Amino acid sequence: MNSKVAPTSEPWQVRLARYSFKKREKLAILRYLLRDLPPTARCLELGCAKGALSYFLRQMGGWWVSADLDTVHVQETRRVVGTDVVQVDTRGLPFRPESFDVVVSLDYMEHIEDDRACLDELCSLVKPGGRLIIGTPCTGRLYLLNRIKPRLGLRLEHYGHVREGYRPEDLYQALLYRGFEVERVVTYARFLTEGIEMLMNWYYVRKQRRRASPIRGTPRDGVIAPTSEADFQTLEGAFRWYRRVYPLLWALTRLDYLAFPLRGYALIISARKLGTPMWVRFHEARKNADLGRQSANP
């Protein structure tokens, strides 16, 4: 596996990621969480999408493998990072249990029908003492923009989602139950940041409506942003304009931390694997209690 990436010019998806408010915040969180990652650490990224985050993760240290369900995503990621990109399927992941020091899965579980089985597999791949980092959208009554999106025509299908997202406390409990100690829960993309990203998604979907149905046969992560270099090239004019106003919009999103000091619309949770999952400990304790009662009443 090769963790070095040295392209002569940046791929289109990396250029696009550098001008994404949410991805900038996400990358800042990941750089903090992985700041002490040794170069020999075995790392898995499940849900690599089009390879933008794969590009940046490989610059944070470690020895990375990227994986995704979608054929187009795997092909695009290979163009970005070269080797060590694997296509997986719904039958299970082709990795040995407890074979990774770090497992990262960002914006993936909300796309998967059987998310419990997915989380079980993610947890099983982490070595004892290793870390699991999961990122998802947030859901709940207070997330106003989540109710506005359908009114703009941005349905779950456009995002490739099968559910809106997760509550931080639910993921916390799910990881605790599976034998992990949660070390960090961070939310990001507050109201203004999420609102600007939502409007950009709306613009792109609206621009593409002249094509065939945007829902049928789409990549796993939907149709809210370019899915190929050809798609990106159709937006070159708009992208040049966007780069000019980007500093102003970026400054505007910083007001999130003054005007909207609440949870963000996305979360990242980092947890360390301690050992035996809680449900196994509970089952063993119950079995031992039953044996104790039987021996007391022969």
CSV table of C-alpha atoms in Angstrom, one decimal:
chain,number,residue,atom,x,y,z
A,1,MET,CA,0.0,0.0,0.0
A,2,ASN,CA,1.3,3.4,-0.9
A,3,SER,CA,0.2,6.5,1.2
A,4,LYS,CA,2.1,9.0,-0.9
A,5,VAL,CA,0.2,11.2,-3.5
A,6,ALA,CA,2.2,13.5,-5.7
A,7,PRO,CA,0.2,14.4,-8.8
A,8,THR,CA,1.6,17.0,-11.2
A,9,SER,CA,-1.7,19.0,-11.1
A,10,GLU,CA,-4.6,18.7,-8.7
A,11,PRO,CA,-7.6,16.6,-9.9
A,12,TRP,CA,-10.9,18.3,-10.4
A,13,GLN,CA,-12.5,16.8,-7.2
A,14,VAL,CA,-9.6,18.1,-5.1
A,15,ARG,CA,-10.0,21.6,-6.6
A,16,LEU,CA,-13.7,21.5,-5.8
A,17,ALA,CA,-13.1,20.3,-2.3
A,18,ARG,CA,-10.8,23.2,-1.5
A,19,TYR,CA,-13.7,25.5,-2.1
A,20,SER,CA,-16.3,23.6,-0.1
A,21,PHE,CA,-17.1,25.2,3.3
A,22,LYS,CA,-18.1,21.8,4.8
A,23,LYS,CA,-15.1,19.9,3.5
A,24,ARG,CA,-12.8,22.6,4.9
A,25,GLU,CA,-14.3,22.2,8.3
A,26,LYS,CA,-14.3,18.4,8.0
A,27,LEU,CA,-10.7,18.4,7.0
A,28,ALA,CA,-9.7,20.6,9.9
A,29,ILE,CA,-11.4,18.2,12.4
A,30,LEU,CA,-9.7,15.2,10.8
A,31,ARG,CA,-6.3,16.8,10.9
A,32,TYR,CA,-6.8,17.4,14.6
A,33,LEU,CA,-8.0,13.8,15.3
A,34,LEU,CA,-5.2,12.2,13.2
A,35,ARG,CA,-2.5,14.7,14.2
A,36,ASP,CA,-0.4,11.9,15.9
A,37,LEU,CA,-1.0,9.2,13.3
A,38,PRO,CA,2.3,7.2,12.8
A,39,PRO,CA,3.3,6.5,9.2
A,40,THR,CA,3.1,2.7,9.9
A,41,ALA,CA,-0.5,2.8,11.0
A,42,ARG,CA,-2.8,0.6,8.9
A,43,CYS,CA,-5.8,2.8,8.0
A,44,LEU,CA,-9.1,2.1,6.1
A,45,GLU,CA,-11.4,4.7,4.5
A,46,LEU,CA,-14.8,3.2,3.8
A,47,GLY,CA,-16.9,5.4,1.6
A,48,CYS,CA,-14.2,7.1,-0.4
A,49,ALA,CA,-16.8,8.7,-2.8
A,50,LYS,CA,-14.9,10.4,-5.7
A,51,GLY,CA,-11.5,10.5,-3.9
A,52,ALA,CA,-11.2,14.1,-2.6
A,53,LEU,CA,-10.9,13.1,1.0
A,54,SER,CA,-8.7,10.1,0.1
A,55,TYR,CA,-6.2,12.6,-1.3
A,56,PHE,CA,-6.1,14.6,1.9
A,57,LEU,CA,-6.1,11.6,4.3
A,58,ARG,CA,-3.0,10.2,2.7
A,59,GLN,CA,-1.2,13.4,3.5
A,60,MET,CA,-2.1,13.0,7.2
A,61,GLY,CA,0.2,10.0,7.7
A,62,GLY,CA,-0.6,6.3,7.9
A,63,TRP,CA,-0.9,3.6,5.3
A,64,TRP,CA,-4.3,3.9,3.7
A,65,VAL,CA,-6.7,1.7,1.8
A,66,SER,CA,-9.9,3.3,0.3
A,67,ALA,CA,-13.1,1.4,-0.4
A,68,ASP,CA,-16.5,2.1,-1.8
A,69,LEU,CA,-19.6,0.3,-3.2
A,70,ASP,CA,-19.8,2.4,-6.3
A,71,THR,CA,-17.8,1.5,-9.4
A,72,VAL,CA,-17.6,5.1,-10.6
A,73,HIS,CA,-16.3,6.2,-7.2
A,74,VAL,CA,-13.6,3.5,-7.2
A,75,GLN,CA,-12.5,4.5,-10.7
A,76,GLU,CA,-12.4,8.2,-9.8
A,77,THR,CA,-10.5,7.6,-6.6
A,78,ARG,CA,-7.9,5.5,-8.4
A,79,ARG,CA,-7.4,8.4,-10.8
A,80,VAL,CA,-6.7,10.6,-7.7
A,81,VAL,CA,-4.6,8.4,-5.4
A,82,GLY,CA,-3.5,5.6,-7.7
A,83,THR,CA,-3.3,2.2,-5.9
A,84,ASP,CA,-5.0,0.7,-2.8
A,85,VAL,CA,-8.6,1.4,-3.8
A,86,VAL,CA,-11.0,-1.5,-3.4
A,87,GLN,CA,-14.6,-2.0,-4.5
A,88,VAL,CA,-16.8,-3.7,-1.9
A,89,ASP,CA,-20.3,-5.0,-2.1
A,90,THR,CA,-23.2,-5.5,0.3
A,91,ARG,CA,-22.2,-9.1,1.1
A,92,GLY,CA,-19.5,-7.9,3.4
A,93,LEU,CA,-16.1,-6.2,3.5
A,94,PRO,CA,-13.1,-8.2,2.2
A,95,PHE,CA,-10.8,-7.5,5.2
A,96,ARG,CA,-9.8,-9.6,8.2
A,97,PRO,CA,-11.3,-8.7,11.6
A,98,GLU,CA,-9.1,-6.4,13.7
A,99,SER,CA,-6.8,-5.6,10.8
A,100,PHE,CA,-6.7,-1.8,11.0
A,101,ASP,CA,-5.4,0.7,13.5
A,102,VAL,CA,-7.8,3.4,12.2
A,103,VAL,CA,-11.0,3.1,10.3
A,104,VAL,CA,-12.6,6.2,8.9
A,105,SER,CA,-16.1,6.3,7.4
A,106,LEU,CA,-17.4,9.7,6.4
A,107,ASP,CA,-20.9,10.4,5.0
A,108,TYR,CA,-21.4,6.7,4.3
A,109,MET,CA,-23.8,5.1,6.8
A,110,GLU,CA,-26.7,7.3,5.8
A,111,HIS,CA,-26.5,5.8,2.3
A,112,ILE,CA,-26.7,2.2,3.5
A,113,GLU,CA,-30.0,0.3,4.1
A,114,ASP,CA,-28.7,-2.0,6.8
A,115,ASP,CA,-26.7,0.5,8.8
A,116,ARG,CA,-26.5,-1.7,11.9
A,117,ALA,CA,-24.7,-4.4,10.0
A,118,CYS,CA,-22.5,-1.8,8.4
A,119,LEU,CA,-21.6,-0.4,11.9
A,120,ASP,CA,-21.0,-3.9,13.2
A,121,GLU,CA,-18.5,-4.5,10.3
A,122,LEU,CA,-16.7,-1.2,10.9
A,123,CYS,CA,-16.3,-2.0,14.6
A,124,SER,CA,-15.0,-5.5,13.9
A,125,LEU,CA,-12.2,-4.2,11.6
A,126,VAL,CA,-10.6,-2.0,14.3
A,127,LYS,CA,-7.8,-3.5,16.3
A,128,PRO,CA,-8.1,-3.4,20.1
A,129,GLY,CA,-6.9,0.1,21.1
A,130,GLY,CA,-7.5,1.3,17.6
A,131,ARG,CA,-9.8,4.1,16.5
A,132,LEU,CA,-13.0,4.4,14.6
A,133,ILE,CA,-14.0,7.8,13.1
A,134,ILE,CA,-17.5,8.1,11.7
A,135,GLY,CA,-19.0,11.2,10.1
A,136,THR,CA,-22.7,11.6,9.2
A,137,PRO,CA,-25.4,14.3,8.8
A,138,CYS,CA,-27.3,15.2,12.0
A,139,THR,CA,-31.1,14.8,12.3
A,140,GLY,CA,-33.6,16.2,14.8
A,141,ARG,CA,-36.4,18.6,15.3
A,142,LEU,CA,-34.2,21.7,15.6
A,143,TYR,CA,-32.6,21.3,12.2
A,144,LEU,CA,-34.7,23.8,10.2
A,145,LEU,CA,-32.8,23.5,6.9
A,146,ASN,CA,-33.5,19.8,6.8
A,147,ARG,CA,-37.2,20.7,6.5
A,148,ILE,CA,-36.5,23.4,3.9
A,149,LYS,CA,-34.5,21.1,1.5
A,150,PRO,CA,-37.6,19.1,0.4
A,151,ARG,CA,-39.4,22.4,-0.3
A,152,LEU,CA,-36.6,23.3,-2.7
A,153,GLY,CA,-36.9,20.0,-4.4
A,154,LEU,CA,-33.9,18.4,-2.7
A,155,ARG,CA,-35.1,15.0,-1.6
A,156,LEU,CA,-33.2,12.3,0.1
A,157,GLU,CA,-32.7,10.6,-3.3
A,158,HIS,CA,-30.8,13.6,-4.6
A,159,TYR,CA,-28.3,13.1,-1.8
A,160,GLY,CA,-28.3,9.4,-2.3
A,161,HIS,CA,-29.5,9.0,1.3
A,162,VAL,CA,-31.9,6.4,2.7
A,163,ARG,CA,-32.2,8.4,6.0
A,164,GLU,CA,-31.7,12.0,7.0
A,165,GLY,CA,-28.9,11.3,9.4
A,166,TYR,CA,-28.3,10.4,13.0
A,167,ARG,CA,-28.5,12.1,16.4
A,168,PRO,CA,-25.0,12.3,18.1
A,169,GLU,CA,-26.4,10.6,21.2
A,170,ASP,CA,-27.6,7.6,19.2
A,171,LEU,CA,-24.2,7.0,17.6
A,172,TYR,CA,-22.6,7.5,21.0
A,173,GLN,CA,-24.8,4.8,22.6
A,174,ALA,CA,-24.3,2.5,19.5
A,175,LEU,CA,-20.5,2.6,19.8
A,176,LEU,CA,-20.6,2.2,23.6
A,177,TYR,CA,-22.7,-0.9,23.2
A,178,ARG,CA,-20.1,-2.3,20.7
A,179,GLY,CA,-17.2,-2.0,23.1
A,180,PHE,CA,-15.9,1.5,22.2
A,181,GLU,CA,-15.0,4.5,24.4
A,182,VAL,CA,-16.1,7.7,22.7
A,183,GLU,CA,-13.3,10.2,22.9
A,184,ARG,CA,-14.7,13.1,20.8
A,185,VAL,CA,-18.0,14.2,19.4
A,186,VAL,CA,-17.8,17.3,17.1
A,187,THR,CA,-20.6,18.9,15.1
A,188,TYR,CA,-19.8,21.3,12.3
A,189,ALA,CA,-21.5,23.1,9.3
A,190,ARG,CA,-23.8,25.4,11.3
A,191,PHE,CA,-26.7,27.3,9.9
A,192,LEU,CA,-25.1,29.7,7.5
A,193,THR,CA,-22.5,27.1,6.2
A,194,GLU,CA,-25.2,24.5,5.7
A,195,GLY,CA,-27.5,27.1,4.1
A,196,ILE,CA,-24.9,28.2,1.5
A,197,GLU,CA,-24.0,24.6,0.7
A,198,MET,CA,-27.7,23.8,0.3
A,199,LEU,CA,-28.2,26.6,-2.2
A,200,MET,CA,-25.2,25.4,-4.2
A,201,ASN,CA,-26.6,21.9,-4.3
A,202,TRP,CA,-30.0,23.3,-5.4
A,203,TYR,CA,-28.3,25.3,-8.2
A,204,TYR,CA,-26.5,22.2,-9.5
A,205,VAL,CA,-29.5,20.0,-9.4
A,206,ARG,CA,-31.6,22.6,-11.1
A,207,LYS,CA,-29.0,23.0,-13.8
A,208,GLN,CA,-28.9,19.3,-14.5
A,209,ARG,CA,-32.7,18.9,-14.7
A,210,ARG,CA,-32.6,19.2,-18.5
A,211,ARG,CA,-30.8,15.9,-18.6
A,212,ALA,CA,-32.3,12.4,-18.0
A,213,SER,CA,-33.8,11.7,-14.6
A,214,PRO,CA,-31.2,12.6,-12.0
A,215,ILE,CA,-32.5,9.9,-9.6
A,216,ARG,CA,-32.2,6.8,-11.8
A,217,GLY,CA,-28.8,5.1,-11.9
A,218,THR,CA,-27.0,7.7,-9.9
A,219,PRO,CA,-23.8,7.2,-7.9
A,220,ARG,CA,-24.0,6.3,-4.2
A,221,ASP,CA,-23.6,9.9,-3.0
A,222,GLY,CA,-26.4,11.3,-5.2
A,223,VAL,CA,-26.5,14.1,-7.8
A,224,ILE,CA,-26.0,17.3,-5.7
A,225,ALA,CA,-22.5,17.9,-7.1
A,226,PRO,CA,-20.4,17.0,-10.2
A,227,THR,CA,-19.8,13.2,-10.5
A,228,SER,CA,-17.1,13.4,-13.2
A,229,GLU,CA,-14.6,15.7,-14.8
A,230,ALA,CA,-16.9,16.1,-17.7
A,231,ASP,CA,-19.7,17.3,-15.3
A,232,PHE,CA,-17.2,19.7,-13.6
A,233,GLN,CA,-16.2,21.2,-16.9
A,234,THR,CA,-19.8,22.2,-17.6
A,235,LEU,CA,-19.5,24.4,-14.5
A,236,GLU,CA,-16.1,26.0,-15.2
A,237,GLY,CA,-17.7,29.4,-15.8
A,238,ALA,CA,-19.8,29.3,-12.6
A,239,PHE,CA,-16.8,28.0,-10.7
A,240,ARG,CA,-14.6,30.9,-11.8
A,241,TRP,CA,-17.3,33.3,-10.6
A,242,TYR,CA,-17.7,31.3,-7.3
A,243,ARG,CA,-13.9,31.5,-6.6
A,244,ARG,CA,-14.1,35.3,-6.8
A,245,VAL,CA,-16.8,35.6,-4.2
A,246,TYR,CA,-15.5,32.7,-2.1
A,247,PRO,CA,-13.5,34.8,0.4
A,248,LEU,CA,-16.6,36.9,1.1
A,249,LEU,CA,-18.8,33.8,1.6
A,250,TRP,CA,-16.2,32.2,3.8
A,251,ALA,CA,-16.1,35.3,6.0
A,252,LEU,CA,-19.9,35.1,6.2
A,253,THR,CA,-19.9,31.5,7.3
A,254,ARG,CA,-17.6,32.5,10.2
A,255,LEU,CA,-20.6,34.3,11.7
A,256,ASP,CA,-22.0,30.9,12.5
A,257,TYR,CA,-20.0,30.8,15.6
A,258,LEU,CA,-21.4,34.2,16.8
A,259,ALA,CA,-25.0,34.1,15.6
A,260,PHE,CA,-25.8,30.4,15.7
A,261,PRO,CA,-23.9,28.8,18.7
A,262,LEU,CA,-25.8,25.5,18.4
A,263,ARG,CA,-25.0,22.1,17.0
A,264,GLY,CA,-23.9,21.9,13.4
A,265,TYR,CA,-25.7,20.0,10.7
A,266,ALA,CA,-23.0,17.3,10.5
A,267,LEU,CA,-21.1,15.4,13.1
A,268,ILE,CA,-17.8,13.5,13.5
A,269,ILE,CA,-17.4,11.0,16.3
A,270,SER,CA,-14.1,9.4,17.3
A,271,ALA,CA,-14.0,6.3,19.5
A,272,ARG,CA,-11.4,3.9,20.7
A,273,LYS,CA,-11.9,0.1,20.8
A,274,LEU,CA,-11.6,-1.2,24.4
A,275,GLY,CA,-12.4,-4.9,24.1
A,276,THR,CA,-15.5,-7.1,24.5
A,277,PRO,CA,-18.7,-5.4,23.3
A,278,MET,CA,-21.3,-4.6,26.0
A,279,TRP,CA,-23.9,-7.0,24.6
A,280,VAL,CA,-21.4,-9.9,24.8
A,281,ARG,CA,-20.5,-9.0,28.4
A,282,PHE,CA,-24.2,-8.8,29.3
A,283,HIS,CA,-24.9,-12.2,27.7
A,284,GLU,CA,-22.0,-13.8,29.5
A,285,ALA,CA,-23.0,-12.2,32.8
A,286,ARG,CA,-26.6,-13.5,32.4
A,287,LYS,CA,-25.3,-17.0,31.5
A,288,ASN,CA,-23.1,-17.1,34.5
A,289,ALA,CA,-26.0,-15.9,36.7
A,290,ASP,CA,-28.1,-18.7,35.3
A,291,LEU,CA,-25.4,-21.3,36.0
A,292,GLY,CA,-25.1,-19.9,39.5
A,293,ARG,CA,-28.8,-20.4,40.2
A,294,GLN,CA,-28.7,-23.9,38.7
A,295,SER,CA,-25.7,-24.9,41.0
A,296,ALA,CA,-27.5,-23.4,44.0
A,297,ASN,CA,-30.7,-25.5,43.2
A,298,PRO,CA,-29.4,-28.9,41.9
